[in-house]
Amino acid sequence: MAKTSHIHRLKRHKYPSGNSVYFCTLPDCHYKLDVPLALGKRTMCNICGKEFIMSEYTIKLKLPHCNDCGKVKVVDSSGKPRYVKKVTNQILTSVAQETSADLRSRLNSVTSVELEDDI
Ligand SMILES: [Zn+2]
Ligand SMILES: [Zn+2]
């Protein structure tokens, strides 16, 4: 098999035994890596496709993503903590300066953002 030179895009797979590995999800690549060994390695962001370095935080993710695509914990209108994309949080910050009616409608759309359930 030809040597691969691309940046791998990793996804975590958990075996029934409880062991986890990362494997590359790109076509024709059979790269596999023990999860703890992924720390400090270059990998491709599963969201934006940018190259980034795996950190103590990102190796906890099923689908690792770069800092720019990170999600932040916010409390929604019903008081429940949830994770939203950072870009959404930037919208939240910017709408804080807008009218409250507009804020309410934007917030309503924010609460439908997918949860970070892969930590
Ligand atoms: Zn690969
Ligand atoms: Zn990214």
Short mmCIF file of N, CA, C and O and ligand atoms in Angstrom, two decimals:
data_model
loop_
_atom_site.label_atom_id
_atom_site.label_comp_id
_atom_site.label_asym_id
_atom_site.label_seq_id
_atom_site.Cartn_x
_atom_site.Cartn_y
_atom_site.Cartn_z
N MET A 1 0.84 -1.21 0.00
CA MET A 1 0.00 0.00 0.00
C MET A 1 0.87 1.25 0.00
O MET A 1 1.85 1.32 0.72
N ALA A 2 0.48 2.21 -0.79
CA ALA A 2 1.26 3.45 -0.88
C ALA A 2 1.23 4.20 0.45
O ALA A 2 0.23 4.19 1.16
N LYS A 3 2.33 4.84 0.73
CA LYS A 3 2.41 5.63 1.95
C LYS A 3 1.50 6.84 1.83
O LYS A 3 1.48 7.50 0.80
N THR A 4 0.75 7.12 2.89
CA THR A 4 -0.15 8.28 2.83
C THR A 4 0.60 9.52 3.30
O THR A 4 1.42 9.46 4.20
N SER A 5 0.28 10.63 2.68
CA SER A 5 0.94 11.88 3.07
C SER A 5 -0.08 12.92 3.50
O SER A 5 0.28 14.03 3.83
N HIS A 6 -1.34 12.54 3.51
CA HIS A 6 -2.36 13.53 3.87
C HIS A 6 -2.49 13.67 5.39
O HIS A 6 -1.97 12.85 6.15
N ILE A 7 -3.19 14.70 5.79
CA ILE A 7 -3.55 14.85 7.20
C ILE A 7 -4.79 13.99 7.43
O ILE A 7 -5.77 14.13 6.72
N HIS A 8 -4.71 13.10 8.38
CA HIS A 8 -5.84 12.21 8.61
C HIS A 8 -7.01 12.95 9.26
O HIS A 8 -6.82 13.85 10.07
N ARG A 9 -8.19 12.52 8.89
CA ARG A 9 -9.40 13.05 9.53
C ARG A 9 -9.93 11.92 10.43
O ARG A 9 -10.37 10.88 9.95
N LEU A 10 -9.84 12.15 11.71
CA LEU A 10 -10.07 11.05 12.66
C LEU A 10 -11.48 10.98 13.21
O LEU A 10 -12.12 12.00 13.46
N LYS A 11 -11.92 9.76 13.41
CA LYS A 11 -13.17 9.50 14.12
C LYS A 11 -12.88 8.42 15.14
O LYS A 11 -12.13 7.48 14.86
N ARG A 12 -13.45 8.56 16.30
CA ARG A 12 -13.19 7.57 17.34
C ARG A 12 -14.15 6.39 17.20
O ARG A 12 -15.34 6.56 16.99
N HIS A 13 -13.59 5.21 17.32
CA HIS A 13 -14.40 4.00 17.32
C HIS A 13 -14.18 3.27 18.62
O HIS A 13 -13.04 3.09 19.05
N LYS A 14 -15.26 2.86 19.26
CA LYS A 14 -15.14 2.15 20.52
C LYS A 14 -15.47 0.68 20.31
O LYS A 14 -16.54 0.35 19.81
N TYR A 15 -14.53 -0.16 20.67
CA TYR A 15 -14.77 -1.60 20.56
C TYR A 15 -15.64 -2.06 21.71
O TYR A 15 -15.68 -1.43 22.77
N PRO A 16 -16.34 -3.18 21.54
CA PRO A 16 -17.16 -3.72 22.64
C PRO A 16 -16.32 -3.98 23.90
O PRO A 16 -16.84 -3.95 25.01
N SER A 17 -15.03 -4.22 23.72
CA SER A 17 -14.15 -4.45 24.87
C SER A 17 -13.94 -3.19 25.70
O SER A 17 -13.44 -3.25 26.82
N GLY A 18 -14.32 -2.04 25.14
CA GLY A 18 -14.13 -0.79 25.86
C GLY A 18 -12.95 0.01 25.35
O GLY A 18 -12.81 1.18 25.65
N ASN A 19 -12.07 -0.63 24.57
CA ASN A 19 -10.94 0.09 23.99
C ASN A 19 -11.42 1.00 22.87
O ASN A 19 -12.34 0.66 22.14
N SER A 20 -10.78 2.16 22.76
CA SER A 20 -11.13 3.08 21.71
C SER A 20 -9.93 3.33 20.80
O SER A 20 -8.80 3.38 21.27
N VAL A 21 -10.21 3.49 19.53
CA VAL A 21 -9.17 3.89 18.58
C VAL A 21 -9.72 5.03 17.74
O VAL A 21 -10.93 5.20 17.61
N TYR A 22 -8.79 5.80 17.18
CA TYR A 22 -9.17 6.74 16.14
C TYR A 22 -8.83 6.10 14.81
O TYR A 22 -7.81 5.43 14.67
N PHE A 23 -9.69 6.29 13.83
CA PHE A 23 -9.35 5.83 12.49
C PHE A 23 -9.63 6.96 11.51
O PHE A 23 -10.44 7.84 11.78
N CYS A 24 -8.91 6.93 10.40
CA CYS A 24 -9.06 7.98 9.39
C CYS A 24 -10.31 7.70 8.57
O CYS A 24 -10.53 6.57 8.12
N THR A 25 -11.12 8.72 8.38
CA THR A 25 -12.39 8.54 7.66
C THR A 25 -12.27 8.94 6.19
O THR A 25 -13.28 9.01 5.49
N LEU A 26 -11.05 9.22 5.73
CA LEU A 26 -10.90 9.59 4.32
C LEU A 26 -10.87 8.33 3.46
O LEU A 26 -10.47 7.26 3.92
N PRO A 27 -11.31 8.46 2.21
CA PRO A 27 -11.35 7.29 1.32
C PRO A 27 -9.97 6.68 1.14
O PRO A 27 -8.97 7.40 1.10
N ASP A 28 -9.92 5.37 1.04
CA ASP A 28 -8.68 4.64 0.74
C ASP A 28 -7.62 4.79 1.81
O ASP A 28 -6.44 4.58 1.55
N CYS A 29 -7.99 5.20 3.00
CA CYS A 29 -7.00 5.31 4.07
C CYS A 29 -7.41 4.40 5.21
O CYS A 29 -8.55 4.45 5.67
N HIS A 30 -6.49 3.56 5.63
CA HIS A 30 -6.81 2.59 6.68
C HIS A 30 -6.02 2.89 7.95
O HIS A 30 -5.73 2.01 8.74
N TYR A 31 -5.67 4.14 8.12
CA TYR A 31 -4.89 4.59 9.27
C TYR A 31 -5.69 4.42 10.56
O TYR A 31 -6.86 4.75 10.64
N LYS A 32 -5.03 3.85 11.56
CA LYS A 32 -5.64 3.70 12.88
C LYS A 32 -4.65 4.12 13.94
O LYS A 32 -3.44 4.00 13.75
N LEU A 33 -5.14 4.61 15.06
CA LEU A 33 -4.28 5.16 16.10
C LEU A 33 -4.97 4.99 17.45
O LEU A 33 -6.15 5.30 17.59
N ASP A 34 -4.22 4.49 18.43
CA ASP A 34 -4.78 4.44 19.79
C ASP A 34 -5.10 5.85 20.24
O ASP A 34 -4.32 6.77 19.99
N VAL A 35 -6.23 6.02 20.90
CA VAL A 35 -6.68 7.35 21.29
C VAL A 35 -5.63 8.16 22.06
O VAL A 35 -5.36 9.31 21.71
N PRO A 36 -4.98 7.58 23.10
CA PRO A 36 -4.01 8.41 23.85
C PRO A 36 -2.83 8.86 22.99
O PRO A 36 -2.22 9.89 23.26
N LEU A 37 -2.54 8.08 21.93
CA LEU A 37 -1.39 8.41 21.08
C LEU A 37 -1.71 9.52 20.08
O LEU A 37 -0.84 9.99 19.37
N ALA A 38 -2.96 9.92 20.01
CA ALA A 38 -3.34 10.98 19.07
C ALA A 38 -2.94 12.36 19.60
O ALA A 38 -2.91 13.33 18.85
N LEU A 39 -2.64 12.44 20.88
CA LEU A 39 -2.30 13.73 21.49
C LEU A 39 -1.09 14.37 20.80
O LEU A 39 -0.06 13.73 20.62
N GLY A 40 -1.25 15.63 20.41
CA GLY A 40 -0.15 16.36 19.80
C GLY A 40 0.03 16.09 18.32
O GLY A 40 0.93 16.63 17.69
N LYS A 41 -0.85 15.25 17.75
CA LYS A 41 -0.72 14.92 16.33
C LYS A 41 -1.55 15.86 15.45
O LYS A 41 -2.58 16.37 15.87
N ARG A 42 -1.04 16.04 14.24
CA ARG A 42 -1.80 16.83 13.27
C ARG A 42 -3.00 16.03 12.81
O ARG A 42 -2.89 14.85 12.52
N THR A 43 -4.13 16.68 12.73
CA THR A 43 -5.32 16.01 12.22
C THR A 43 -6.22 17.03 11.53
O THR A 43 -6.00 18.23 11.66
N MET A 44 -7.19 16.52 10.78
CA MET A 44 -8.06 17.44 10.05
C MET A 44 -9.34 17.66 10.84
O MET A 44 -9.92 16.72 11.36
N CYS A 45 -9.75 18.90 10.92
CA CYS A 45 -10.98 19.25 11.62
C CYS A 45 -12.17 18.57 10.93
O CYS A 45 -12.29 18.65 9.71
N ASN A 46 -13.01 17.91 11.71
CA ASN A 46 -14.18 17.23 11.14
C ASN A 46 -15.27 18.20 10.71
O ASN A 46 -16.25 17.79 10.08
N ILE A 47 -15.13 19.47 11.09
CA ILE A 47 -16.17 20.44 10.74
C ILE A 47 -15.73 21.32 9.58
O ILE A 47 -16.42 21.44 8.58
N CYS A 48 -14.55 21.95 9.70
CA CYS A 48 -14.14 22.89 8.65
C CYS A 48 -13.05 22.33 7.75
O CYS A 48 -12.73 22.93 6.73
N GLY A 49 -12.45 21.20 8.13
CA GLY A 49 -11.45 20.59 7.27
C GLY A 49 -10.06 21.17 7.42
O GLY A 49 -9.13 20.81 6.70
N LYS A 50 -9.89 22.09 8.36
CA LYS A 50 -8.60 22.73 8.60
C LYS A 50 -7.71 21.81 9.42
O LYS A 50 -8.19 21.03 10.23
N GLU A 51 -6.40 21.94 9.24
CA GLU A 51 -5.46 21.15 10.02
C GLU A 51 -5.32 21.75 11.42
O GLU A 51 -5.27 22.96 11.58
N PHE A 52 -5.28 20.88 12.43
CA PHE A 52 -5.03 21.37 13.79
C PHE A 52 -4.33 20.28 14.59
O PHE A 52 -4.20 19.15 14.12
N ILE A 53 -3.85 20.64 15.77
CA ILE A 53 -3.11 19.70 16.62
C ILE A 53 -4.03 19.18 17.71
O ILE A 53 -4.70 19.96 18.40
N MET A 54 -4.06 17.88 17.87
CA MET A 54 -4.90 17.27 18.90
C MET A 54 -4.44 17.69 20.29
O MET A 54 -3.25 17.63 20.61
N SER A 55 -5.38 18.08 21.11
CA SER A 55 -5.07 18.51 22.46
C SER A 55 -5.74 17.58 23.47
O SER A 55 -6.48 16.68 23.09
N GLU A 56 -5.48 17.82 24.75
CA GLU A 56 -6.10 17.02 25.80
C GLU A 56 -7.63 17.08 25.69
O GLU A 56 -8.32 16.14 26.04
N TYR A 57 -8.11 18.21 25.19
CA TYR A 57 -9.56 18.35 25.05
C TYR A 57 -10.07 17.61 23.82
O TYR A 57 -11.04 16.85 23.90
N THR A 58 -9.40 17.80 22.69
CA THR A 58 -9.95 17.23 21.46
C THR A 58 -9.85 15.71 21.41
O THR A 58 -10.61 15.08 20.69
N ILE A 59 -8.92 15.11 22.18
CA ILE A 59 -8.89 13.65 22.14
C ILE A 59 -10.05 13.03 22.93
O ILE A 59 -10.23 11.83 22.93
N LYS A 60 -10.84 13.88 23.57
CA LYS A 60 -12.05 13.37 24.23
C LYS A 60 -13.23 13.35 23.27
O LYS A 60 -14.30 12.87 23.60
N LEU A 61 -13.05 13.93 22.10
CA LEU A 61 -14.16 14.05 21.15
C LEU A 61 -14.22 12.86 20.22
O LEU A 61 -13.20 12.33 19.79
N LYS A 62 -15.44 12.47 19.88
CA LYS A 62 -15.62 11.38 18.94
C LYS A 62 -15.21 11.82 17.55
O LYS A 62 -14.59 11.07 16.80
N LEU A 63 -15.59 13.05 17.21
CA LEU A 63 -15.20 13.64 15.93
C LEU A 63 -14.42 14.91 16.24
O LEU A 63 -15.00 15.99 16.38
N PRO A 64 -13.10 14.80 16.38
CA PRO A 64 -12.30 15.96 16.79
C PRO A 64 -12.43 17.13 15.83
O PRO A 64 -12.53 16.94 14.62
N HIS A 65 -12.45 18.32 16.38
CA HIS A 65 -12.53 19.52 15.55
C HIS A 65 -11.59 20.57 16.13
O HIS A 65 -11.20 20.49 17.29
N CYS A 66 -11.25 21.55 15.31
CA CYS A 66 -10.30 22.57 15.71
C CYS A 66 -10.94 23.56 16.69
O CYS A 66 -12.15 23.56 16.88
N ASN A 67 -10.11 24.41 17.26
CA ASN A 67 -10.59 25.39 18.23
C ASN A 67 -11.65 26.32 17.65
O ASN A 67 -12.59 26.70 18.32
N ASP A 68 -11.46 26.67 16.37
CA ASP A 68 -12.41 27.60 15.75
C ASP A 68 -13.81 27.01 15.68
O ASP A 68 -14.79 27.74 15.66
N CYS A 69 -13.88 25.68 15.63
CA CYS A 69 -15.17 25.02 15.51
C CYS A 69 -15.65 24.52 16.87
O CYS A 69 -16.61 23.78 16.96
N GLY A 70 -14.96 24.89 17.94
CA GLY A 70 -15.34 24.43 19.26
C GLY A 70 -16.72 24.92 19.65
O GLY A 70 -17.23 25.90 19.13
N LYS A 71 -17.30 24.22 20.58
CA LYS A 71 -18.61 24.63 21.07
C LYS A 71 -18.45 25.08 22.52
O LYS A 71 -17.55 24.67 23.22
N VAL A 72 -19.34 25.94 22.94
CA VAL A 72 -19.27 26.44 24.31
C VAL A 72 -20.55 26.09 25.04
O VAL A 72 -21.62 25.96 24.45
N LYS A 73 -20.41 25.96 26.35
CA LYS A 73 -21.56 25.62 27.18
C LYS A 73 -22.35 26.89 27.48
O LYS A 73 -21.79 27.88 27.93
N VAL A 74 -23.63 26.88 27.18
CA VAL A 74 -24.49 28.02 27.51
C VAL A 74 -25.72 27.48 28.22
O VAL A 74 -26.01 26.29 28.17
N VAL A 75 -26.43 28.35 28.89
CA VAL A 75 -27.67 27.96 29.55
C VAL A 75 -28.82 28.50 28.72
O VAL A 75 -28.88 29.69 28.43
N ASP A 76 -29.72 27.63 28.31
CA ASP A 76 -30.81 28.09 27.45
C ASP A 76 -31.96 28.68 28.26
O ASP A 76 -31.89 28.76 29.49
N SER A 77 -33.02 29.07 27.58
CA SER A 77 -34.10 29.81 28.24
C SER A 77 -34.79 28.99 29.33
O SER A 77 -35.36 29.53 30.26
N SER A 78 -34.72 27.66 29.23
CA SER A 78 -35.36 26.84 30.26
C SER A 78 -34.38 26.49 31.39
O SER A 78 -34.68 25.69 32.26
N GLY A 79 -33.17 27.09 31.35
CA GLY A 79 -32.21 26.89 32.42
C GLY A 79 -31.34 25.66 32.27
O GLY A 79 -30.56 25.32 33.15
N LYS A 80 -31.47 24.98 31.15
CA LYS A 80 -30.67 23.77 30.93
C LYS A 80 -29.35 24.13 30.28
O LYS A 80 -29.32 24.88 29.30
N PRO A 81 -28.25 23.58 30.78
CA PRO A 81 -26.97 23.81 30.11
C PRO A 81 -26.92 23.02 28.81
O PRO A 81 -27.44 21.91 28.73
N ARG A 82 -26.36 23.63 27.79
CA ARG A 82 -26.21 22.92 26.53
C ARG A 82 -24.99 23.47 25.81
O ARG A 82 -24.44 24.51 26.17
N TYR A 83 -24.58 22.75 24.79
CA TYR A 83 -23.38 23.15 24.05
C TYR A 83 -23.77 23.70 22.70
O TYR A 83 -24.54 23.07 21.97
N VAL A 84 -23.29 24.88 22.40
CA VAL A 84 -23.55 25.46 21.09
C VAL A 84 -22.23 25.77 20.42
O VAL A 84 -21.20 25.92 21.08
N LYS A 85 -22.28 25.88 19.12
CA LYS A 85 -21.07 26.22 18.38
C LYS A 85 -20.60 27.61 18.76
O LYS A 85 -21.41 28.49 19.01
N LYS A 86 -19.28 27.79 18.75
CA LYS A 86 -18.72 29.08 19.11
C LYS A 86 -19.24 30.19 18.20
O LYS A 86 -19.49 31.29 18.64
N VAL A 87 -19.41 29.87 16.93
CA VAL A 87 -19.90 30.88 16.00
C VAL A 87 -21.27 31.36 16.44
O VAL A 87 -21.59 32.54 16.34
N THR A 88 -22.08 30.44 16.97
CA THR A 88 -23.39 30.81 17.46
C THR A 88 -23.26 31.74 18.65
O THR A 88 -24.02 32.69 18.80
N ASN A 89 -22.27 31.45 19.48
CA ASN A 89 -22.05 32.27 20.66
C ASN A 89 -21.64 33.68 20.26
O ASN A 89 -22.00 34.65 20.92
N GLN A 90 -20.89 33.78 19.17
CA GLN A 90 -20.53 35.10 18.68
C GLN A 90 -21.77 35.86 18.23
O GLN A 90 -21.89 37.05 18.44
N ILE A 91 -22.70 35.13 17.64
CA ILE A 91 -23.96 35.75 17.25
C ILE A 91 -24.68 36.24 18.50
O ILE A 91 -25.18 37.35 18.56
N LEU A 92 -24.69 35.40 19.55
CA LEU A 92 -25.33 35.78 20.81
C LEU A 92 -24.75 37.08 21.35
O LEU A 92 -25.47 37.95 21.81
N THR A 93 -23.42 37.18 21.27
CA THR A 93 -22.77 38.38 21.78
C THR A 93 -23.17 39.60 20.96
O THR A 93 -23.45 40.66 21.51
N SER A 94 -23.23 39.42 19.64
CA SER A 94 -23.54 40.57 18.80
C SER A 94 -25.00 40.96 18.90
O SER A 94 -25.33 42.14 18.84
N VAL A 95 -25.90 40.01 19.09
CA VAL A 95 -27.31 40.36 19.18
C VAL A 95 -27.63 41.03 20.51
O VAL A 95 -28.67 41.66 20.65
N ALA A 96 -26.73 40.92 21.48
CA ALA A 96 -26.97 41.55 22.77
C ALA A 96 -27.11 43.05 22.61
O ALA A 96 -27.75 43.71 23.42
N GLN A 97 -26.52 43.59 21.53
CA GLN A 97 -26.61 45.03 21.31
C GLN A 97 -27.84 45.40 20.48
O GLN A 97 -28.12 46.57 20.25
N GLU A 98 -28.56 44.41 19.99
CA GLU A 98 -29.71 44.69 19.15
C GLU A 98 -30.99 44.81 20.00
O GLU A 98 -30.97 44.63 21.21
N THR A 99 -32.09 45.07 19.34
CA THR A 99 -33.35 45.21 20.08
C THR A 99 -33.75 43.89 20.72
O THR A 99 -33.42 42.83 20.23
N SER A 100 -34.49 43.97 21.81
CA SER A 100 -34.84 42.76 22.54
C SER A 100 -35.77 41.86 21.74
O SER A 100 -35.72 40.65 21.85
N ALA A 101 -36.62 42.45 20.90
CA ALA A 101 -37.52 41.63 20.09
C ALA A 101 -36.71 40.79 19.11
O ALA A 101 -36.95 39.61 18.93
N ASP A 102 -35.74 41.45 18.49
CA ASP A 102 -34.90 40.74 17.55
C ASP A 102 -34.08 39.68 18.28
O ASP A 102 -33.91 38.57 17.82
N LEU A 103 -33.58 40.04 19.45
CA LEU A 103 -32.79 39.13 20.25
C LEU A 103 -33.59 37.86 20.54
O LEU A 103 -33.09 36.76 20.41
N ARG A 104 -34.85 38.05 20.90
CA ARG A 104 -35.69 36.90 21.23
C ARG A 104 -35.84 35.96 20.05
O ARG A 104 -35.70 34.75 20.19
N SER A 105 -36.07 36.51 18.88
CA SER A 105 -36.25 35.64 17.72
C SER A 105 -34.95 34.94 17.34
O SER A 105 -34.95 33.79 16.94
N ARG A 106 -33.83 35.64 17.51
CA ARG A 106 -32.54 35.00 17.19
C ARG A 106 -32.23 33.93 18.22
O ARG A 106 -31.72 32.87 17.90
N LEU A 107 -32.54 34.20 19.48
CA LEU A 107 -32.30 33.22 20.54
C LEU A 107 -33.11 31.95 20.30
O LEU A 107 -32.66 30.86 20.54
N ASN A 108 -34.34 32.13 19.84
CA ASN A 108 -35.18 30.97 19.56
C ASN A 108 -34.56 30.07 18.52
O ASN A 108 -34.64 28.86 18.62
N SER A 109 -33.92 30.68 17.54
CA SER A 109 -33.27 29.85 16.54
C SER A 109 -32.01 29.21 17.10
O SER A 109 -31.64 28.12 16.73
N VAL A 110 -31.38 29.89 18.05
CA VAL A 110 -30.16 29.36 18.65
C VAL A 110 -30.44 28.09 19.43
O VAL A 110 -29.66 27.15 19.41
N THR A 111 -31.57 28.03 20.12
CA THR A 111 -31.86 26.87 20.96
C THR A 111 -32.08 25.60 20.15
O THR A 111 -32.15 24.52 20.70
N SER A 112 -32.16 25.72 18.83
CA SER A 112 -32.33 24.52 18.02
C SER A 112 -30.98 23.97 17.54
O SER A 112 -30.93 22.99 16.84
N VAL A 113 -29.91 24.61 17.93
CA VAL A 113 -28.58 24.17 17.52
C VAL A 113 -28.30 22.79 18.11
O VAL A 113 -28.69 22.50 19.23
N GLU A 114 -27.63 21.96 17.34
CA GLU A 114 -27.38 20.59 17.81
C GLU A 114 -26.51 20.57 19.07
O GLU A 114 -25.69 21.45 19.28
N LEU A 115 -26.73 19.57 19.88
CA LEU A 115 -25.98 19.44 21.12
C LEU A 115 -24.64 18.78 20.87
O LEU A 115 -24.49 17.99 19.96
N GLU A 116 -23.69 19.11 21.71
CA GLU A 116 -22.40 18.42 21.70
C GLU A 116 -22.57 17.19 22.57
O GLU A 116 -22.42 17.25 23.78
N ASP A 117 -22.93 16.09 21.95
CA ASP A 117 -23.18 14.90 22.76
C ASP A 117 -22.05 13.88 22.64
O ASP A 117 -22.17 12.76 23.06
N ASP A 118 -20.94 14.32 22.05
CA ASP A 118 -19.88 13.34 21.79
C ASP A 118 -18.68 13.50 22.69
O ASP A 118 -17.63 12.96 22.44
N ILE A 119 -18.82 14.23 23.77
CA ILE A 119 -17.70 14.37 24.70
C ILE A 119 -17.60 13.12 25.55
O ILE A 119 -18.59 12.66 26.07
ZN ZN B 1 -5.81 9.09 6.48
ZN ZN B 2 -12.60 23.53 12.37
#
